[in-house]
């Protein structure tokens, strides 16, 4: 059965001390009342990875970087490689977030290099895809998002694709307070699962976790996660409050 995953994306928020405090609070709530069948992941800034990993029970909570370099190593000032991420003890890496695509020019070509390096270093990519409002308004969102997959994760072998978590994040819903309706989320997730089935077969499609992201919070998670093809969430703003985050973890 495919995994249910609730992953927090802290983005460029929290000092190291604040991040560790938040991780400790989430860890405590997960230990006290976290749903046992949900994989919980904290996507922290690079600077926090080691300290957050030391502060949590790694049997219950995984940790993700929010990016990794497109090169393995070398003269790339300021970059953090997949092997460096792995060496902190992190198990996941968020790749292709729309903010990275939009503000840092991440193309499918760059993402393919990052995906390959993440997989070579045994990191689980949480691969983000999603359309802008103009594409949604034009009604071409399904083709657009499936094409994002075709250009990237569908280039992988079936063996490697099985290691990927997909996060559908409509750009118009990220950080805006506007959430996709439960119908919009289900329609897209179903279309993505069908595309995975077409490419890699039904068995792999059935096992692929497809998360929803975009203003998902403690109030609406329940309804969104009730959809048969929504396997959890990638959570931005609401992952910065431990009390909200635990409610989302327990929203199934
Ligand atoms: C995100 O950036 O991955 C995200 C889903 O953000 P928010 O929940 O704040 O919309």
Short mmCIF file of C-alpha atoms and ligand atoms in Angstrom, two decimals:
data_model
loop_
_atom_site.label_atom_id
_atom_site.label_comp_id
_atom_site.label_asym_id
_atom_site.label_seq_id
_atom_site.Cartn_x
_atom_site.Cartn_y
_atom_site.Cartn_z
CA UNK A 1 0.00 0.00 0.00
CA UNK A 2 1.34 3.43 -0.84
CA UNK A 3 2.62 5.59 1.97
CA UNK A 4 0.77 8.54 3.45
CA UNK A 5 3.23 11.39 3.86
CA UNK A 6 2.98 14.77 5.54
CA UNK A 7 6.07 16.86 4.83
CA UNK A 8 6.74 20.34 6.15
CA UNK A 9 8.57 22.86 4.00
CA UNK A 10 9.97 25.50 6.33
CA UNK A 11 11.38 27.48 3.38
CA UNK A 12 13.71 30.35 4.43
CA UNK A 13 12.22 30.61 7.90
CA UNK A 14 13.52 30.11 11.46
CA UNK A 15 16.95 30.69 12.92
CA UNK A 16 18.80 27.54 13.91
CA UNK A 17 17.59 27.91 17.51
CA UNK A 18 13.98 28.49 16.45
CA UNK A 19 14.16 25.55 14.06
CA UNK A 20 15.43 23.19 16.74
CA UNK A 21 12.69 24.39 19.11
CA UNK A 22 10.08 23.75 16.43
CA UNK A 23 11.51 20.30 15.70
CA UNK A 24 11.46 19.41 19.40
CA UNK A 25 7.83 20.54 19.66
CA UNK A 26 6.80 18.53 16.57
CA UNK A 27 8.75 15.51 17.84
CA UNK A 28 6.94 15.61 21.16
CA UNK A 29 3.50 15.91 19.58
CA UNK A 30 4.23 13.13 17.10
CA UNK A 31 5.39 10.88 19.96
CA UNK A 32 2.30 11.71 22.05
CA UNK A 33 -0.41 11.57 19.42
CA UNK A 34 0.94 11.32 15.86
CA UNK A 35 -0.84 8.91 13.51
CA UNK A 36 1.43 5.87 13.32
CA UNK A 37 0.77 5.16 9.64
CA UNK A 38 1.83 8.61 8.42
CA UNK A 39 5.40 9.32 7.35
CA UNK A 40 6.34 12.71 8.81
CA UNK A 41 9.09 14.78 7.20
CA UNK A 42 10.55 18.15 8.17
CA UNK A 43 12.02 20.17 5.28
CA UNK A 44 14.48 22.47 6.97
CA UNK A 45 17.12 24.94 5.77
CA UNK A 46 20.52 23.31 5.12
CA UNK A 47 21.99 24.97 8.20
CA UNK A 48 19.47 23.19 10.44
CA UNK A 49 19.66 19.65 9.14
CA UNK A 50 22.19 18.15 11.55
CA UNK A 51 20.78 19.83 14.65
CA UNK A 52 17.18 18.98 13.76
CA UNK A 53 18.14 15.36 13.12
CA UNK A 54 19.76 15.22 16.58
CA UNK A 55 16.63 16.71 18.14
CA UNK A 56 14.07 14.26 16.76
CA UNK A 57 13.33 10.56 16.90
CA UNK A 58 14.46 9.51 13.45
CA UNK A 59 12.34 6.36 13.64
CA UNK A 60 9.22 8.59 13.60
CA UNK A 61 10.33 11.67 11.66
CA UNK A 62 12.45 12.08 8.52
CA UNK A 63 14.29 15.21 7.53
CA UNK A 64 14.52 16.82 4.09
CA UNK A 65 16.73 19.43 2.51
CA UNK A 66 14.82 21.89 0.34
CA UNK A 67 17.24 21.69 -2.56
CA UNK A 68 20.58 20.26 -3.62
CA UNK A 69 23.22 21.22 -6.15
CA UNK A 70 23.07 20.09 -9.77
CA UNK A 71 26.76 19.14 -9.57
CA UNK A 72 28.35 16.43 -7.45
CA UNK A 73 31.12 18.65 -6.07
CA UNK A 74 33.74 21.21 -7.02
CA UNK A 75 34.06 24.93 -7.60
CA UNK A 76 30.43 25.93 -7.14
CA UNK A 77 30.56 28.51 -4.37
CA UNK A 78 27.56 28.48 -2.09
CA UNK A 79 26.13 25.21 -3.38
CA UNK A 80 25.28 22.21 -1.19
CA UNK A 81 25.62 18.84 -2.89
CA UNK A 82 23.39 15.79 -2.56
CA UNK A 83 26.22 13.87 -0.88
CA UNK A 84 26.60 16.69 1.67
CA UNK A 85 22.87 16.55 2.39
CA UNK A 86 23.07 12.79 2.77
CA UNK A 87 26.04 13.06 5.12
CA UNK A 88 23.93 15.07 7.60
CA UNK A 89 21.60 12.10 8.03
CA UNK A 90 18.79 13.65 5.96
CA UNK A 91 16.84 11.11 3.93
CA UNK A 92 14.80 13.36 1.64
CA UNK A 93 15.27 16.32 -0.65
CA UNK A 94 12.55 18.60 -2.02
CA UNK A 95 13.24 19.25 -5.72
CA UNK A 96 11.52 21.42 -8.29
CA UNK A 97 9.59 23.62 -5.90
CA UNK A 98 7.88 26.37 -7.92
CA UNK A 99 9.77 29.03 -5.96
CA UNK A 100 13.05 27.50 -7.13
CA UNK A 101 11.77 27.20 -10.68
CA UNK A 102 10.54 30.79 -10.69
CA UNK A 103 13.19 32.69 -8.69
CA UNK A 104 16.27 30.56 -9.40
CA UNK A 105 15.62 29.51 -12.97
CA UNK A 106 15.41 25.77 -12.33
CA UNK A 107 14.58 24.10 -15.61
CA UNK A 108 13.74 20.47 -16.29
CA UNK A 109 17.32 20.00 -17.48
CA UNK A 110 18.72 21.23 -14.15
CA UNK A 111 16.16 19.19 -12.21
CA UNK A 112 17.17 16.03 -14.05
CA UNK A 113 20.75 16.50 -12.85
CA UNK A 114 19.54 17.11 -9.29
CA UNK A 115 17.25 14.08 -9.40
CA UNK A 116 20.08 11.85 -10.61
CA UNK A 117 22.44 13.06 -7.86
CA UNK A 118 19.77 12.77 -5.17
CA UNK A 119 19.05 9.18 -6.20
CA UNK A 120 22.75 8.30 -6.49
CA UNK A 121 23.10 9.43 -2.89
CA UNK A 122 20.07 7.47 -1.71
CA UNK A 123 18.00 10.54 -0.96
CA UNK A 124 14.26 10.32 -1.61
CA UNK A 125 13.25 13.20 -3.88
CA UNK A 126 9.98 14.95 -3.09
CA UNK A 127 9.42 16.20 -6.61
CA UNK A 128 7.16 19.25 -6.94
CA UNK A 129 5.06 20.08 -9.96
CA UNK A 130 2.16 22.46 -10.54
CA UNK A 131 0.67 25.07 -12.81
CA UNK A 132 0.39 28.87 -12.65
CA UNK A 133 -3.01 30.55 -12.53
CA UNK A 134 -2.99 31.50 -16.23
CA UNK A 135 -2.61 27.83 -17.17
CA UNK A 136 -5.42 26.82 -14.80
CA UNK A 137 -7.61 29.57 -16.28
CA UNK A 138 -6.86 28.32 -19.78
CA UNK A 139 -7.94 24.82 -18.70
CA UNK A 140 -4.67 23.19 -19.78
CA UNK A 141 -3.38 22.34 -16.28
CA UNK A 142 -3.42 18.56 -16.67
CA UNK A 143 -1.34 18.55 -19.86
CA UNK A 144 1.01 21.13 -18.37
CA UNK A 145 1.72 19.24 -15.16
CA UNK A 146 1.95 15.85 -16.88
CA UNK A 147 4.45 17.42 -19.25
CA UNK A 148 6.53 18.56 -16.26
CA UNK A 149 6.66 14.89 -15.22
CA UNK A 150 7.44 13.73 -18.78
CA UNK A 151 10.42 16.09 -18.95
CA UNK A 152 11.85 14.93 -15.62
CA UNK A 153 10.79 11.99 -13.46
CA UNK A 154 9.37 10.02 -16.41
CA UNK A 155 12.92 9.95 -17.81
CA UNK A 156 13.98 7.80 -14.86
CA UNK A 157 14.06 4.02 -14.86
CA UNK A 158 11.05 2.35 -13.25
CA UNK A 159 13.32 1.27 -10.37
CA UNK A 160 14.32 4.88 -9.68
CA UNK A 161 10.84 6.28 -10.25
CA UNK A 162 9.53 4.00 -7.49
CA UNK A 163 11.74 5.92 -5.01
CA UNK A 164 10.13 9.30 -5.81
CA UNK A 165 7.37 11.11 -3.96
CA UNK A 166 5.39 13.54 -6.11
CA UNK A 167 3.95 16.76 -4.71
CA UNK A 168 1.31 18.52 -6.78
CA UNK A 169 1.41 22.18 -5.83
CA UNK A 170 -0.71 24.58 -7.88
CA UNK A 171 1.32 27.80 -7.85
CA UNK A 172 -1.81 29.91 -7.37
CA UNK A 173 -2.45 28.12 -4.08
CA UNK A 174 1.04 28.38 -2.57
CA UNK A 175 1.19 30.83 0.30
CA UNK A 176 -1.93 32.60 -0.98
CA UNK A 177 -4.55 31.22 1.39
CA UNK A 178 -6.41 29.96 -1.70
CA UNK A 179 -6.58 26.17 -1.68
CA UNK A 180 -7.48 23.91 -4.56
CA UNK A 181 -10.96 22.56 -3.99
CA UNK A 182 -11.12 18.93 -3.07
CA UNK A 183 -12.49 18.22 -6.58
CA UNK A 184 -9.64 20.12 -8.26
CA UNK A 185 -7.07 18.27 -6.16
CA UNK A 186 -8.61 14.84 -6.81
CA UNK A 187 -8.98 15.50 -10.54
CA UNK A 188 -5.31 16.42 -10.91
CA UNK A 189 -4.02 13.63 -8.65
CA UNK A 190 -6.07 11.08 -10.57
CA UNK A 191 -4.75 12.42 -13.89
CA UNK A 192 -1.18 12.23 -12.58
CA UNK A 193 -1.66 8.68 -11.33
CA UNK A 194 -3.10 7.68 -14.72
CA UNK A 195 -0.08 9.23 -16.44
CA UNK A 196 2.23 7.27 -14.12
CA UNK A 197 0.28 4.09 -14.94
CA UNK A 198 0.60 4.75 -18.64
CA UNK A 199 4.34 5.27 -18.33
CA UNK A 200 5.35 2.72 -15.68
CA UNK A 201 2.31 0.45 -15.25
CA UNK A 202 -0.60 0.30 -12.83
CA UNK A 203 1.28 -1.44 -10.05
CA UNK A 204 3.85 1.34 -9.77
CA UNK A 205 1.11 3.99 -10.10
CA UNK A 206 -0.77 2.40 -7.21
CA UNK A 207 2.37 2.61 -5.06
CA UNK A 208 3.28 6.22 -5.90
CA UNK A 209 2.57 8.73 -3.14
CA UNK A 210 1.17 11.96 -4.60
CA UNK A 211 1.00 14.80 -2.07
CA UNK A 212 -1.03 17.98 -2.33
CA UNK A 213 0.56 21.33 -1.48
CA UNK A 214 -0.84 24.86 -1.48
CA UNK A 215 -2.36 26.57 1.57
CA UNK A 216 -3.14 23.22 3.14
CA UNK A 217 -3.78 23.80 6.83
CA UNK A 218 -5.26 22.31 9.99
CA UNK A 219 -8.79 23.26 8.84
CA UNK A 220 -8.83 21.97 5.27
CA UNK A 221 -6.38 19.02 5.42
CA UNK A 222 -9.12 16.61 6.41
CA UNK A 223 -11.20 17.28 3.33
CA UNK A 224 -8.22 17.29 0.96
CA UNK A 225 -6.76 14.07 2.35
CA UNK A 226 -10.12 12.33 2.07
CA UNK A 227 -9.63 12.17 -1.71
CA UNK A 228 -8.67 8.68 -2.87
CA UNK A 229 -5.66 9.91 -4.88
CA UNK A 230 -4.33 12.43 -2.34
CA UNK A 231 -1.70 10.67 -0.25
CA UNK A 232 -0.80 13.49 2.10
CA UNK A 233 0.56 17.00 1.88
CA UNK A 234 3.56 19.22 1.41
CA UNK A 235 2.91 21.96 3.91
CA UNK A 236 4.49 25.42 3.93
CA UNK A 237 3.16 28.05 6.33
CA UNK A 238 1.21 25.64 8.54
CA UNK A 239 4.32 23.51 9.15
CA UNK A 240 5.87 26.35 11.13
CA UNK A 241 3.38 25.86 13.96
CA UNK A 242 3.75 22.50 15.71
CA UNK A 243 0.10 22.47 16.88
CA UNK A 244 -1.17 23.04 13.33
CA UNK A 245 1.26 20.58 11.83
CA UNK A 246 0.22 17.74 14.15
CA UNK A 247 -3.41 18.33 13.24
CA UNK A 248 -2.49 17.98 9.57
CA UNK A 249 -0.51 14.80 10.32
CA UNK A 250 -3.62 13.43 12.02
CA UNK A 251 -6.04 14.63 9.36
CA UNK A 252 -6.70 11.25 7.72
C1 LIG B 1 4.87 25.05 -0.27
O1 LIG B 1 5.53 26.04 -0.49
O2 LIG B 1 5.33 23.92 -0.50
C2 LIG B 1 3.52 25.25 0.28
C3 LIG B 1 2.64 24.31 0.08
O3 LIG B 1 3.30 26.42 0.92
P1 LIG B 1 1.95 26.86 1.69
O4 LIG B 1 1.46 25.66 2.44
O5 LIG B 1 2.38 27.96 2.60
O6 LIG B 1 1.00 27.29 0.64
#
